Amino acid sequence: MSVQSVDRALDILEALADQGGEAGLSEIAARTGLPYGTIHRLLQTLLNRGYVRQESDRRYALGGSLVRVGGVAEGMVGGWAEPYLTKMVELSGETANMAVLEGDFVVYVAQVPSPRRLRMFAEVGRRVLPHSTAVGKVLLADRADAAAVFGRTGLPRRTEHTITSVERMLAELAAVRECGYAMDLGEEELGVHCLAVPVSDGDRVVAGMSVSGPAERIDALDRDELARGLRKIADDFGAEAFGSGR
Amino acid sequence: MSVQSVDRALDILEALADQGGEAGLSEIAARTGLPYGTIHRLLQTLLNRGYVRQESDRRYALGGSLVRVGGVAEGMVGGWAEPYLTKMVELSGETANMAVLEGDFVVYVAQVPSPRRLRMFAEVGRRVLPHSTAVGKVLLADRADAAAVFGRTGLPRRTEHTITSVERMLAELAAVRECGYAMDLGEEELGVHCLAVPVSDGDRVVAGMSVSGPAERIDALDRDELARGLRKIADDFGAEAFGSGR
DNA sequence: AGTGGTTTTCCATATTATGGAAAGGGATGC
DNA sequence: GCATCCCTTTCCATAATATGGAAAACCACT
């Protein structure tokens, strides 16, 4: 039903992404379990098309052709998310956002604003560091290399509530994994609180969705109940947009 | 030397991207020249992995899995661009940027700042609309659906110099195609001028590189000569990062 | 120079993808 | 409400295509 060689080529691309975009042939072999000869041949093909690039030290890296295709895809996904974000707005009364991780940044790719007078607005396209946002936390909670990300970006203080210690942050991420949602209590912007839930493709967290609003309004909601509702919506979206088969 | 089915799968992905991220099976067939049965089977595979999604009207669209992989690739490309951007800084004395189109936005993916005291700074990660920037113009000049983009985004006035009419903008894009570079004369920010050149994968424009600085300094340079120099650098980079084979 | 760990190439084999043609769906017009 | 047209999906016999083990080449250390 599926074309084997294409499936395997995608495995290789994903293995490369998992390793941060760069890996040697044997690392790919370890991760995918495919025989060397096969991987090498598949890599040649991806190389010819610019989907993979070979560094001077013979290691392989994700290539430029993916940027264009990925960019177009990102626009699509943002569009599909809107009905789901709308449900989140209905459920919470607050502005809903979707964001993905791009390199070490959180990028907002879609938004549906709250109907209220006082509301969060126009985040689409914004790039922020993950440590001070609720979506950032759900996105990193799933990644084994979260500590490495903090090593590169640091945890700059944005407000008096920002978590600036790596240990405390890792503990926070553990808590997020535990309860399945993340909060931002004025850590990015004073007076703004958010609750974020993960969007999964059934295997890994690929995006986050959140609602954000004035601290008092968010705090007035029942977190666990709200989180349950949002998770449901996010799961539906994940299944629709990313799921399919596997 | 290359795995046929993988090659074809990539053709399909690219055909989809060419059509703005969405197409019917027969449109893909028209574009790629592949037989229906083959395309369908390949699409099934991509569907199973979330690289393609099927809309309710049975059309196909680029899928969510590309977002993650594309995001990682984007980080890589930004890194490789730096030596080339450095050359641009040496040539022009001004800050150099690289940007790509993501959905309808221009996203800056890499920067090398000018050594001067007064300089442009820290644009990486910023997302702006294409109409008011030089890179945006070179990126759109290559796209047949530029008018559709403006339909969605509008051409909001950023300064008194911003081009806000679609006709004038399309004329500008034609001029850009003609001379091979684009200018921004304070259209995004007063007093800031830029000159941008396209980065091509040998077939299509995939990114833009630009230098930006204070109006007086940029205006003092010989545009055509500078553009020639920048093009050379951009071409080298395009060949290295996106080219390879085909 | 020697050694260990890679990456790359090769080639006979049968597994795997191929594509033409026919069946199935949906929409549009009469 | 029915027929028509166009687009999508399925099928299957064929051979072209991808496979993967093993050997060779390469590189980086020491």
mmCIF file of N, CA and C (backbone and C1' of nucleotides) in Angstrom, chain B residues 36-37, chain C residues 20-24, chain D residues 7-11:
data_model
loop_
_atom_site.group_PDB
_atom_site.id
_atom_site.type_symbol
_atom_site.label_atom_id
_atom_site.label_comp_id
_atom_site.label_asym_id
_atom_site.label_seq_id
_atom_site.Cartn_x
_atom_site.Cartn_y
_atom_site.Cartn_z
ATOM 1 N N TYR B 36 -1.185 8.365 -13.797
ATOM 2 C CA TYR B 36 -2.108 8.502 -12.671
ATOM 3 C C TYR B 36 -1.898 7.461 -11.578
ATOM 4 N N GLY B 37 -1.803 6.215 -11.991
ATOM 5 C CA GLY B 37 -1.659 5.143 -11.009
ATOM 6 C C GLY B 37 -0.462 5.388 -10.104
ATOM 7 P P DG C 20 1.445 3.586 -19.623
ATOM 8 O "O5'" DG C 20 0.233 2.864 -20.370
ATOM 9 C "C5'" DG C 20 0.383 1.497 -20.795
ATOM 10 C "C4'" DG C 20 -0.908 0.734 -20.529
ATOM 11 C "C3'" DG C 20 -2.183 1.452 -20.995
ATOM 12 O "O3'" DG C 20 -2.969 0.545 -21.756
ATOM 13 C "C1'" DG C 20 -2.358 0.827 -18.689
ATOM 14 P P DA C 21 -4.369 0.938 -22.367
ATOM 15 O "O5'" DA C 21 -5.281 -0.324 -22.024
ATOM 16 C "C5'" DA C 21 -4.908 -1.258 -20.984
ATOM 17 C "C4'" DA C 21 -6.108 -1.530 -20.080
ATOM 18 C "C3'" DA C 21 -7.420 -0.894 -20.541
ATOM 19 O "O3'" DA C 21 -8.485 -1.693 -20.037
ATOM 20 C "C1'" DA C 21 -6.901 -0.057 -18.445
ATOM 21 P P DA C 22 -9.987 -1.491 -20.572
ATOM 22 O "O5'" DA C 22 -10.875 -2.311 -19.538
ATOM 23 C "C5'" DA C 22 -10.264 -3.054 -18.478
ATOM 24 C "C4'" DA C 22 -10.896 -2.686 -17.141
ATOM 25 C "C3'" DA C 22 -12.364 -2.260 -17.228
ATOM 26 O "O3'" DA C 22 -13.048 -2.764 -16.087
ATOM 27 C "C1'" DA C 22 -11.146 -0.594 -16.139
ATOM 28 P P DA C 23 -14.628 -2.766 -16.003
ATOM 29 O "O5'" DA C 23 -14.889 -2.260 -14.522
ATOM 30 C "C5'" DA C 23 -14.118 -2.785 -13.443
ATOM 31 C "C4'" DA C 23 -14.143 -1.786 -12.307
ATOM 32 C "C3'" DA C 23 -15.544 -1.315 -11.924
ATOM 33 O "O3'" DA C 23 -15.661 -1.394 -10.515
ATOM 34 C "C1'" DA C 23 -14.139 0.538 -12.296
ATOM 35 P P DG C 24 -17.051 -1.217 -9.772
ATOM 36 O "O5'" DG C 24 -16.844 0.175 -9.036
ATOM 37 C "C5'" DG C 24 -15.681 0.396 -8.246
ATOM 38 C "C4'" DG C 24 -15.610 1.875 -7.950
ATOM 39 C "C3'" DG C 24 -16.933 2.499 -7.497
ATOM 40 O "O3'" DG C 24 -16.714 3.067 -6.220
ATOM 41 C "C1'" DG C 24 -15.886 3.822 -9.155
ATOM 42 P P DC D 7 -10.915 16.799 -15.339
ATOM 43 O "O5'" DC D 7 -10.655 16.225 -13.886
ATOM 44 C "C5'" DC D 7 -11.553 16.553 -12.830
ATOM 45 C "C4'" DC D 7 -11.545 15.411 -11.845
ATOM 46 C "C3'" DC D 7 -10.136 14.886 -11.510
ATOM 47 O "O3'" DC D 7 -9.924 15.032 -10.117
ATOM 48 C "C1'" DC D 7 -11.641 13.105 -11.965
ATOM 49 P P DT D 8 -8.569 14.636 -9.448
ATOM 50 O "O5'" DT D 8 -8.911 13.218 -8.799
ATOM 51 C "C5'" DT D 8 -10.009 13.111 -7.898
ATOM 52 C "C4'" DT D 8 -10.273 11.654 -7.613
ATOM 53 C "C3'" DT D 8 -9.118 10.888 -6.978
ATOM 54 O "O3'" DT D 8 -9.599 10.379 -5.745
ATOM 55 C "C1'" DT D 8 -10.055 9.665 -8.787
ATOM 56 P P DT D 9 -8.543 9.731 -4.712
ATOM 57 O "O5'" DT D 9 -8.697 8.184 -5.036
ATOM 58 C "C5'" DT D 9 -9.965 7.571 -4.852
ATOM 59 C "C4'" DT D 9 -9.951 6.180 -5.443
ATOM 60 C "C3'" DT D 9 -8.841 5.255 -4.919
ATOM 61 O "O3'" DT D 9 -9.474 4.238 -4.153
ATOM 62 C "C1'" DT D 9 -9.161 5.031 -7.272
ATOM 63 P P DT D 10 -8.595 3.127 -3.396
ATOM 64 O "O5'" DT D 10 -8.635 1.905 -4.425
ATOM 65 C "C5'" DT D 10 -9.890 1.487 -4.948
ATOM 66 C "C4'" DT D 10 -9.682 0.418 -6.003
ATOM 67 C "C3'" DT D 10 -8.684 -0.677 -5.623
ATOM 68 O "O3'" DT D 10 -9.328 -1.933 -5.828
ATOM 69 C "C1'" DT D 10 -8.211 0.178 -7.796
ATOM 70 P P DC D 11 -8.683 -3.301 -5.272
ATOM 71 O "O5'" DC D 11 -8.195 -4.000 -6.622
ATOM 72 C "C5'" DC D 11 -9.003 -3.866 -7.790
ATOM 73 C "C4'" DC D 11 -8.291 -4.458 -9.005
ATOM 74 C "C3'" DC D 11 -7.266 -5.534 -8.673
ATOM 75 O "O3'" DC D 11 -7.536 -6.682 -9.468
ATOM 76 C "C1'" DC D 11 -6.302 -3.850 -10.060
#
